[in-house]
PDB file of C-alpha atoms in Angstrom:
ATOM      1  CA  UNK C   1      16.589 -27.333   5.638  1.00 60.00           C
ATOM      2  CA  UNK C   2      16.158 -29.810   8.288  1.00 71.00           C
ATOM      3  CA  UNK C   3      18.607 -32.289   9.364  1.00 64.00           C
ATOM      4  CA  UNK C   4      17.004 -34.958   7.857  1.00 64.00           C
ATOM      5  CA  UNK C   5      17.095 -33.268   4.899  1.00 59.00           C
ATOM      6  CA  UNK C   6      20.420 -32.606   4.317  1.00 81.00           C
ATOM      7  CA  UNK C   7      21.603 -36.342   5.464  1.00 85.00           C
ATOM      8  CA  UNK C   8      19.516 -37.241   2.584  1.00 86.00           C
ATOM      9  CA  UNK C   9      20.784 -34.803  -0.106  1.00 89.00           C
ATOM     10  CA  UNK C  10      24.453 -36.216   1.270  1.00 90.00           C
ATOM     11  CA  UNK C  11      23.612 -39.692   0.909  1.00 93.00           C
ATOM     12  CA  UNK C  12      22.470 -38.865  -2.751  1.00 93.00           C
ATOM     13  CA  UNK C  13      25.738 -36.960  -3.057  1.00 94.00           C
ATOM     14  CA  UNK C  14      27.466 -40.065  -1.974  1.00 96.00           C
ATOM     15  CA  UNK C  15      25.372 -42.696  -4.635  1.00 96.00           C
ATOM     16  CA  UNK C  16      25.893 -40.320  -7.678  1.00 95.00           C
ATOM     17  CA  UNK C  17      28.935 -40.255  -6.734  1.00 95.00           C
ATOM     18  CA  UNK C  18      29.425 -44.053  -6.344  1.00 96.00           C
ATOM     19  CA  UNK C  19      27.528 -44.680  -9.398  1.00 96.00           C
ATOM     20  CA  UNK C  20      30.455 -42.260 -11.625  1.00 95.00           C
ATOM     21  CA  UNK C  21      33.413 -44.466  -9.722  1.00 95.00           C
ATOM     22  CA  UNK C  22      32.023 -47.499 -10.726  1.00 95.00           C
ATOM     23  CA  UNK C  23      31.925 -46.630 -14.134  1.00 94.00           C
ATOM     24  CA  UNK C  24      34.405 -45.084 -14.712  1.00 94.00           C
ATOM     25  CA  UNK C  25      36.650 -47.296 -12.968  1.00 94.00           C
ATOM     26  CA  UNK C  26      34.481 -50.778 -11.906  1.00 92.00           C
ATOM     27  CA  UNK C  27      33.258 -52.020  -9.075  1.00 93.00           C
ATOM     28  CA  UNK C  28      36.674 -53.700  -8.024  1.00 92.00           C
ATOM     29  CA  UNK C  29      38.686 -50.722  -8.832  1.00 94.00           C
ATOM     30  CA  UNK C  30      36.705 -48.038  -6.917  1.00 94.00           C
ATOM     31  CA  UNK C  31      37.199 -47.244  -3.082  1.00 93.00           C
ATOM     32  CA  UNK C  32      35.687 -45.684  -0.371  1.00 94.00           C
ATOM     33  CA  UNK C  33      38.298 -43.442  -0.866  1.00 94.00           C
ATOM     34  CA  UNK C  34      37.995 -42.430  -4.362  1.00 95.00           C
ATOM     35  CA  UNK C  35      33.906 -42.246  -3.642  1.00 95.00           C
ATOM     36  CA  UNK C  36      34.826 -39.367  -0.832  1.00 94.00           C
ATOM     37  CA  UNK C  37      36.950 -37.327  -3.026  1.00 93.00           C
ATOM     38  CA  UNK C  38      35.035 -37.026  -5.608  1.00 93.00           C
ATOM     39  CA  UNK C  39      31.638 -36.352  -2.918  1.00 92.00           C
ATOM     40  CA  UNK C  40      34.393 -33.711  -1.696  1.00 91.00           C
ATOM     41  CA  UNK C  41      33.604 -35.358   2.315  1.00 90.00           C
ATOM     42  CA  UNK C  42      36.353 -37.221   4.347  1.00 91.00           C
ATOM     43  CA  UNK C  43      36.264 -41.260   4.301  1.00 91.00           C
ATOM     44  CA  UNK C  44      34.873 -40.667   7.544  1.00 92.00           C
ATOM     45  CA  UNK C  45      32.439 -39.688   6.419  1.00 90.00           C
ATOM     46  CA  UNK C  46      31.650 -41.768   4.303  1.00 93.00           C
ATOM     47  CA  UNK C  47      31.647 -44.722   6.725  1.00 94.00           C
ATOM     48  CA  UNK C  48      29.337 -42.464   9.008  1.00 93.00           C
ATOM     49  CA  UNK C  49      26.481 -43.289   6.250  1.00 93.00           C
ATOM     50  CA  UNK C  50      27.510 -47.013   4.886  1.00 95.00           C
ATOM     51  CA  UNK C  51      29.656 -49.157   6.120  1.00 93.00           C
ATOM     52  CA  UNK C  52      30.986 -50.895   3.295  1.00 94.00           C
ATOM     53  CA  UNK C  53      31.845 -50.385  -0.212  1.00 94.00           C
ATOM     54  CA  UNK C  54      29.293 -53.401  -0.892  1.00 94.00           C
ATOM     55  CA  UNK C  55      26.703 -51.544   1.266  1.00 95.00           C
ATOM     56  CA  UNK C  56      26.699 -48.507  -1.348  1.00 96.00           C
ATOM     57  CA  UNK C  57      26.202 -50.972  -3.912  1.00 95.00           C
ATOM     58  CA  UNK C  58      23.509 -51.844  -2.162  1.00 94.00           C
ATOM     59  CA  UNK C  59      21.826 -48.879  -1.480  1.00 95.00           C
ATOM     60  CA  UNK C  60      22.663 -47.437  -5.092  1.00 96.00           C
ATOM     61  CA  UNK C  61      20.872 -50.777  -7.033  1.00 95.00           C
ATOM     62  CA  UNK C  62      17.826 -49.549  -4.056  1.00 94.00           C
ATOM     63  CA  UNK C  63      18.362 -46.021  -5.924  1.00 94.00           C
ATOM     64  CA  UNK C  64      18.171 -47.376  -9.179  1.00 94.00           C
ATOM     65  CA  UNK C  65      14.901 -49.686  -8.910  1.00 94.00           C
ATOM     66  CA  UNK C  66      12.679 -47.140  -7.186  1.00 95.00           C
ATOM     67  CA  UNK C  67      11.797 -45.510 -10.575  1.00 96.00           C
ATOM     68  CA  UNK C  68      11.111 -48.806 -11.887  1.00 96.00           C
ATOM     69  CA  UNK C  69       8.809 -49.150  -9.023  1.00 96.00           C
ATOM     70  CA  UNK C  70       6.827 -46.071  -9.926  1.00 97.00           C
ATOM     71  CA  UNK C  71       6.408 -47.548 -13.425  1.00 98.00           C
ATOM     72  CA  UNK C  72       4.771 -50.505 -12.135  1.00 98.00           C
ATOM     73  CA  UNK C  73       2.406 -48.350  -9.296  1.00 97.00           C
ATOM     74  CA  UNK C  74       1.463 -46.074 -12.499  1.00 97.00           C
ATOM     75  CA  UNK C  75       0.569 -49.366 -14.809  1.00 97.00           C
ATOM     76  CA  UNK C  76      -1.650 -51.283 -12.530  1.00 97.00           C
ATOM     77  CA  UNK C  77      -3.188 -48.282 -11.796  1.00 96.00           C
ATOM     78  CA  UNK C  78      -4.487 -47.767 -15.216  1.00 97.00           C
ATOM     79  CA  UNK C  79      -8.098 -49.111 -15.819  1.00 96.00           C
ATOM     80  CA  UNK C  80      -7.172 -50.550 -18.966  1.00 97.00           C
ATOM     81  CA  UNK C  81      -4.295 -53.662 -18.613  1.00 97.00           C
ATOM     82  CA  UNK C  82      -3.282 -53.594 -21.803  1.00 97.00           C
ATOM     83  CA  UNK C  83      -2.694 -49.677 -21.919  1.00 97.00           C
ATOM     84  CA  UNK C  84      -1.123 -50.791 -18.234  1.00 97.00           C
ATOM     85  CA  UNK C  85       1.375 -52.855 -19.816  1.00 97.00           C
ATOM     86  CA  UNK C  86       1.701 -50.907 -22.787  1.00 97.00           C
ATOM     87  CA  UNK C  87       3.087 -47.522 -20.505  1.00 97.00           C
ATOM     88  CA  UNK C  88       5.096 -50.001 -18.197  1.00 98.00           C
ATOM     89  CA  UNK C  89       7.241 -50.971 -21.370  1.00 97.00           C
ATOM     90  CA  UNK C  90       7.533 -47.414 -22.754  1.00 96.00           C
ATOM     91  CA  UNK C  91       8.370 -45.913 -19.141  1.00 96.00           C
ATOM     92  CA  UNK C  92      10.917 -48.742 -18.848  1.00 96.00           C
ATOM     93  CA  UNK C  93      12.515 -48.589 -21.833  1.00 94.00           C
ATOM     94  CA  UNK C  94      12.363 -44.420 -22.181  1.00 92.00           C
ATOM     95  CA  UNK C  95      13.593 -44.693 -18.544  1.00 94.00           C
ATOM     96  CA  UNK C  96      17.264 -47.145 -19.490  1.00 93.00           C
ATOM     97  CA  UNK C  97      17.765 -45.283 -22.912  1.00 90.00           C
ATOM     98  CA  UNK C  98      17.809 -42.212 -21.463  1.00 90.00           C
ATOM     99  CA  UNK C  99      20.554 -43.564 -17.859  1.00 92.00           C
ATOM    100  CA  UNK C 100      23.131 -45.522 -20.006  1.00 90.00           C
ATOM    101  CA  UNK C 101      25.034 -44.665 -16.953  1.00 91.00           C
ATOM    102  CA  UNK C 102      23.372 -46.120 -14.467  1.00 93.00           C
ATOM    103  CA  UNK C 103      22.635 -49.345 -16.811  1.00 92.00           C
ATOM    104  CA  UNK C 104      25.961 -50.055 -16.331  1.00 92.00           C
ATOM    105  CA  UNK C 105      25.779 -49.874 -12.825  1.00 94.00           C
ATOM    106  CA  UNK C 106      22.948 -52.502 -12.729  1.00 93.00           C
ATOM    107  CA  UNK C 107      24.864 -54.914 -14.778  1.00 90.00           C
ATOM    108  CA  UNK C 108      28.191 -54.162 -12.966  1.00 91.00           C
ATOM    109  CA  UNK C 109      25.941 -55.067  -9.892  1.00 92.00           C
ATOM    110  CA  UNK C 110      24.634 -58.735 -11.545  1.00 89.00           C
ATOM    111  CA  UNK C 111      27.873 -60.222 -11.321  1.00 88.00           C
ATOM    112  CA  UNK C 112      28.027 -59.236  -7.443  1.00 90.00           C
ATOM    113  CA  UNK C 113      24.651 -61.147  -6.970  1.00 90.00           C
ATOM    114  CA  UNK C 114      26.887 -64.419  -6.800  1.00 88.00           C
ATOM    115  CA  UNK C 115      28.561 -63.043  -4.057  1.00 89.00           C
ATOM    116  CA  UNK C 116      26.516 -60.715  -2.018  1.00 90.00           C
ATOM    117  CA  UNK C 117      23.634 -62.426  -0.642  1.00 92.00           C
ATOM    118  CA  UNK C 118      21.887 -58.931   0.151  1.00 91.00           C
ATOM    119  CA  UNK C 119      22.335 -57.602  -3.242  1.00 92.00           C
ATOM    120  CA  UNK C 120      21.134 -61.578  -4.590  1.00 93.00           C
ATOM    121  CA  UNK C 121      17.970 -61.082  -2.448  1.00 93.00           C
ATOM    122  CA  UNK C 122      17.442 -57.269  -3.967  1.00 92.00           C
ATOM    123  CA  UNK C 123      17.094 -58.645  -7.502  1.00 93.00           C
ATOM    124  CA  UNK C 124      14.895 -61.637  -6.098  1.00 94.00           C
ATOM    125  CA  UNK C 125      12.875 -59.130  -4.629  1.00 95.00           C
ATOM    126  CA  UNK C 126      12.375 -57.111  -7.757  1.00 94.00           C
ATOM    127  CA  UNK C 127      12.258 -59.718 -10.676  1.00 95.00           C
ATOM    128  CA  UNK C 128       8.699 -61.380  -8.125  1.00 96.00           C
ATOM    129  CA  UNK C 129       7.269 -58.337  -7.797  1.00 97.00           C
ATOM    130  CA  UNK C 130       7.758 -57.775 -11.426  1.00 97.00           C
ATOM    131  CA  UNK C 131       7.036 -60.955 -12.627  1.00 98.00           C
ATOM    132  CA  UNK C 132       3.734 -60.598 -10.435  1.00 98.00           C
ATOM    133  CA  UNK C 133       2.657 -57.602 -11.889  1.00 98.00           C
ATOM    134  CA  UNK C 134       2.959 -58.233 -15.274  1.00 98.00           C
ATOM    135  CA  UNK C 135       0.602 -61.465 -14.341  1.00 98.00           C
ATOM    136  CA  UNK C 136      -1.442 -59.808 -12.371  1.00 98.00           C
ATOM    137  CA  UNK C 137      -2.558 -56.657 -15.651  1.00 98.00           C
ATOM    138  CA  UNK C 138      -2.803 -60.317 -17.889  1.00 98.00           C
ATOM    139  CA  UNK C 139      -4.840 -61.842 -15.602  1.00 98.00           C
ATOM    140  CA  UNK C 140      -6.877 -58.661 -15.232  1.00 97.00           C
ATOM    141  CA  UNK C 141      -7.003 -58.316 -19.088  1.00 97.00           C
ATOM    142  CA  UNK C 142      -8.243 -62.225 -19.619  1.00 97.00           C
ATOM    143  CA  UNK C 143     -11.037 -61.405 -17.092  1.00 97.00           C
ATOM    144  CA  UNK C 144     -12.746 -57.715 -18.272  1.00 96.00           C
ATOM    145  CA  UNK C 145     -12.272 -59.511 -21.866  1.00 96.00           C
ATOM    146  CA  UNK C 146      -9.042 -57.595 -23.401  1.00 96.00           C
ATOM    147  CA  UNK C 147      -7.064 -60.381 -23.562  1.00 97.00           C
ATOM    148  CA  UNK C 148      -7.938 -64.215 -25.228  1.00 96.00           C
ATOM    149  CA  UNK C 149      -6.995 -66.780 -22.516  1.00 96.00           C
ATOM    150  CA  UNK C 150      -3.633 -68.004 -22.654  1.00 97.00           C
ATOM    151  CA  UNK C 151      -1.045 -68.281 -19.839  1.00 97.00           C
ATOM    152  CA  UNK C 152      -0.197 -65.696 -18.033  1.00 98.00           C
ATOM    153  CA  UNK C 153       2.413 -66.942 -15.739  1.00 97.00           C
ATOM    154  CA  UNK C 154       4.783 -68.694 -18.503  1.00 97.00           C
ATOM    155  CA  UNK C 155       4.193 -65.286 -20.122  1.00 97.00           C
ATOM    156  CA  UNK C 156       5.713 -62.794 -17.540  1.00 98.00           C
ATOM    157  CA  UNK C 157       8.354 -64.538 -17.521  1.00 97.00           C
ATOM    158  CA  UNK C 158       9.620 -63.807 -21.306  1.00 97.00           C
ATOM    159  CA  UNK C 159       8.440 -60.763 -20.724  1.00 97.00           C
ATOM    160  CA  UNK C 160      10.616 -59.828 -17.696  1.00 97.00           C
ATOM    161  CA  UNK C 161      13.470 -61.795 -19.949  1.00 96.00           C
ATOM    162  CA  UNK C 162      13.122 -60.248 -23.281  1.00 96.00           C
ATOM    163  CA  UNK C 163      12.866 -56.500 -21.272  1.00 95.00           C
ATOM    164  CA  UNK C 164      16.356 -57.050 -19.552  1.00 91.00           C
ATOM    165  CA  UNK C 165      17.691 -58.548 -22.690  1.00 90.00           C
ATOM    166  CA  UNK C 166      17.103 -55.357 -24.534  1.00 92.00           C
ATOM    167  CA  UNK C 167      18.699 -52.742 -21.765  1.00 89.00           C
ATOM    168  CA  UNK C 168      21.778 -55.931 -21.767  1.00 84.00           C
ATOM    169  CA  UNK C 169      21.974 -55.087 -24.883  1.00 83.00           C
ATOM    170  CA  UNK C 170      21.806 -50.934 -24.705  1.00 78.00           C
ATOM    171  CA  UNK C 171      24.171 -50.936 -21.877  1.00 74.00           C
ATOM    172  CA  UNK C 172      26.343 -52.953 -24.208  1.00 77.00           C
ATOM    173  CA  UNK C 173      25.856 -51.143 -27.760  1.00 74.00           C
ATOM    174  CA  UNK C 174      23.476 -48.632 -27.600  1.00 70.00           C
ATOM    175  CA  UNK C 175      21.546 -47.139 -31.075  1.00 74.00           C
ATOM    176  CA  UNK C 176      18.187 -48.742 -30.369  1.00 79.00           C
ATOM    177  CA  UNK C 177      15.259 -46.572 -31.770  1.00 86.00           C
ATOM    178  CA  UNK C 178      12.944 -45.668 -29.092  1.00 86.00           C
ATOM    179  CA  UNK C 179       9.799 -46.108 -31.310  1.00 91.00           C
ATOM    180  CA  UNK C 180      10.631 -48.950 -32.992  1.00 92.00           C
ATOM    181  CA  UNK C 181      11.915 -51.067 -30.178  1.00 92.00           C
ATOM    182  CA  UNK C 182       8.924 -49.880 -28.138  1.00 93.00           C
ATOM    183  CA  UNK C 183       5.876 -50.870 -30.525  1.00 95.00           C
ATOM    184  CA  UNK C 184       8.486 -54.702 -31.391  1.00 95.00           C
ATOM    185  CA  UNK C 185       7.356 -55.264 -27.710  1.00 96.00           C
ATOM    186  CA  UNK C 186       3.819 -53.730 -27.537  1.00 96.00           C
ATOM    187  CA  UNK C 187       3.004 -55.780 -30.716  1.00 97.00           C
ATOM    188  CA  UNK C 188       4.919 -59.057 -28.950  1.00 97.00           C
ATOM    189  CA  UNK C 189       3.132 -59.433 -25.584  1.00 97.00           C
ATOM    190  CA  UNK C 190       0.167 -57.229 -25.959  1.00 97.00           C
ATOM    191  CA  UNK C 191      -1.187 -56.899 -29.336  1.00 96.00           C
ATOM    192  CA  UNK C 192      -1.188 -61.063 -29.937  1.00 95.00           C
ATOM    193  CA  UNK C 193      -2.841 -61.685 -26.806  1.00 97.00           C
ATOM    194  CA  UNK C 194      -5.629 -59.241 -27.512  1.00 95.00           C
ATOM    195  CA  UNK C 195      -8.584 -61.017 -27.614  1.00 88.00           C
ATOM    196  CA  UNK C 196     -10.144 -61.281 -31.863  1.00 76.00           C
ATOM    197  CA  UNK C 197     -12.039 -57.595 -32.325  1.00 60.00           C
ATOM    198  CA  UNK C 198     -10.692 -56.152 -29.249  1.00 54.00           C
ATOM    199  CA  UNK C 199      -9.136 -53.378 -30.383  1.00 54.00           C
ATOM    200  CA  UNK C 200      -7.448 -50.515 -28.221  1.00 52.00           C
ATOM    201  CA  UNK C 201      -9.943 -47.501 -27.880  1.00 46.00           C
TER     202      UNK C 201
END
């Protein structure tokens, strides 16, 4: 194992280990401390990686949206923008109902975006590029035919809305079924925009 290696297997001991305190105990309540106990390293070392509590939550919510990020390299890369869209919403949703833990930590993490300007600018980041692509596969879709013409601007933006409403709501209750909740939004912002006899092959 190289050295670079094994700095990045302890900086993944470190988040998984962050993500656990701040469940278990919030945001507020956990400490650099309490993070190096349970990552069984001194506070030292700790700070030798982040320097900050607020920088962990940083890097952790960086953690958290880089599977999102393959969802959305796998979509546009499909050939067919509706079936795009249509595994971006499965992935996504599969993806949250399966890490109720880590849901928490994302919404935990929303009420620092007030406060943290970094973490603000993460989410930013993430809801444009999101908001982008989902244009982007509708824009694709009006053009090769798949899709009647509508907006597709004003509707990424429900889109993006509706899909954090729903994990809101799982990190919050829970008991969603996977197939049902899936095809609700397949039928809600791909089916009605499919252009009249386009059907899915």
């Amino acid at each position: 194992m190289t050295k670079k290696e094994s700095k990045e297997i302890r900086i993944n001991q470190i988040l998984e280990a962050a993500i656990i305190e701040f469940v278990e105990k919030g945001y507020e309540n956990a400490s650099m401390e309490s993070i190096a106990q349970r990552t069984g390293i001194t506070k030292g070392g700790i700070y030798y990686h982040f320097s900050s509590k607020d920088d962990i939550l940083i890097k952790v919510n960086d953690k958290l949206i880089e599977p999102v990020m393959q969802f959305i390299s796998e979509a546009s890369s499909n050939p067919d923008p509706a079936e795009g869209l249509t595994l971006y919403i499965r992935s996504y949703l599969t993806y949250w109902m399966n890490h109720p833990r880590e849901l928490i930590v994302v919404y935990l993490s929303l009420a620092k975006t007030f406060s943290n300007q970094q973490l603000s600018r993460t989410y930013a980041d993430y809801a444009r590029q999101t908001i982008n692509f989902f244009e982007s596969l509708y824009i694709r879709g009006i053009e090769t035919g798949v899709f009647r013409k509508f907006s597709p601007r004003n509707t990424a933006y429900p889109l993006l809305a509706a899909l954090d409403g729903i994990t809101g709501y799982l990190a919050i209750e829970g008991g969603l079924d996977p197939e049902e909740t899936i095809q609700a939004f397949t039928e809600t912002f791909i089916t009605t925009y499919r252009k009249s006899g386009h059907t899915k092959k």
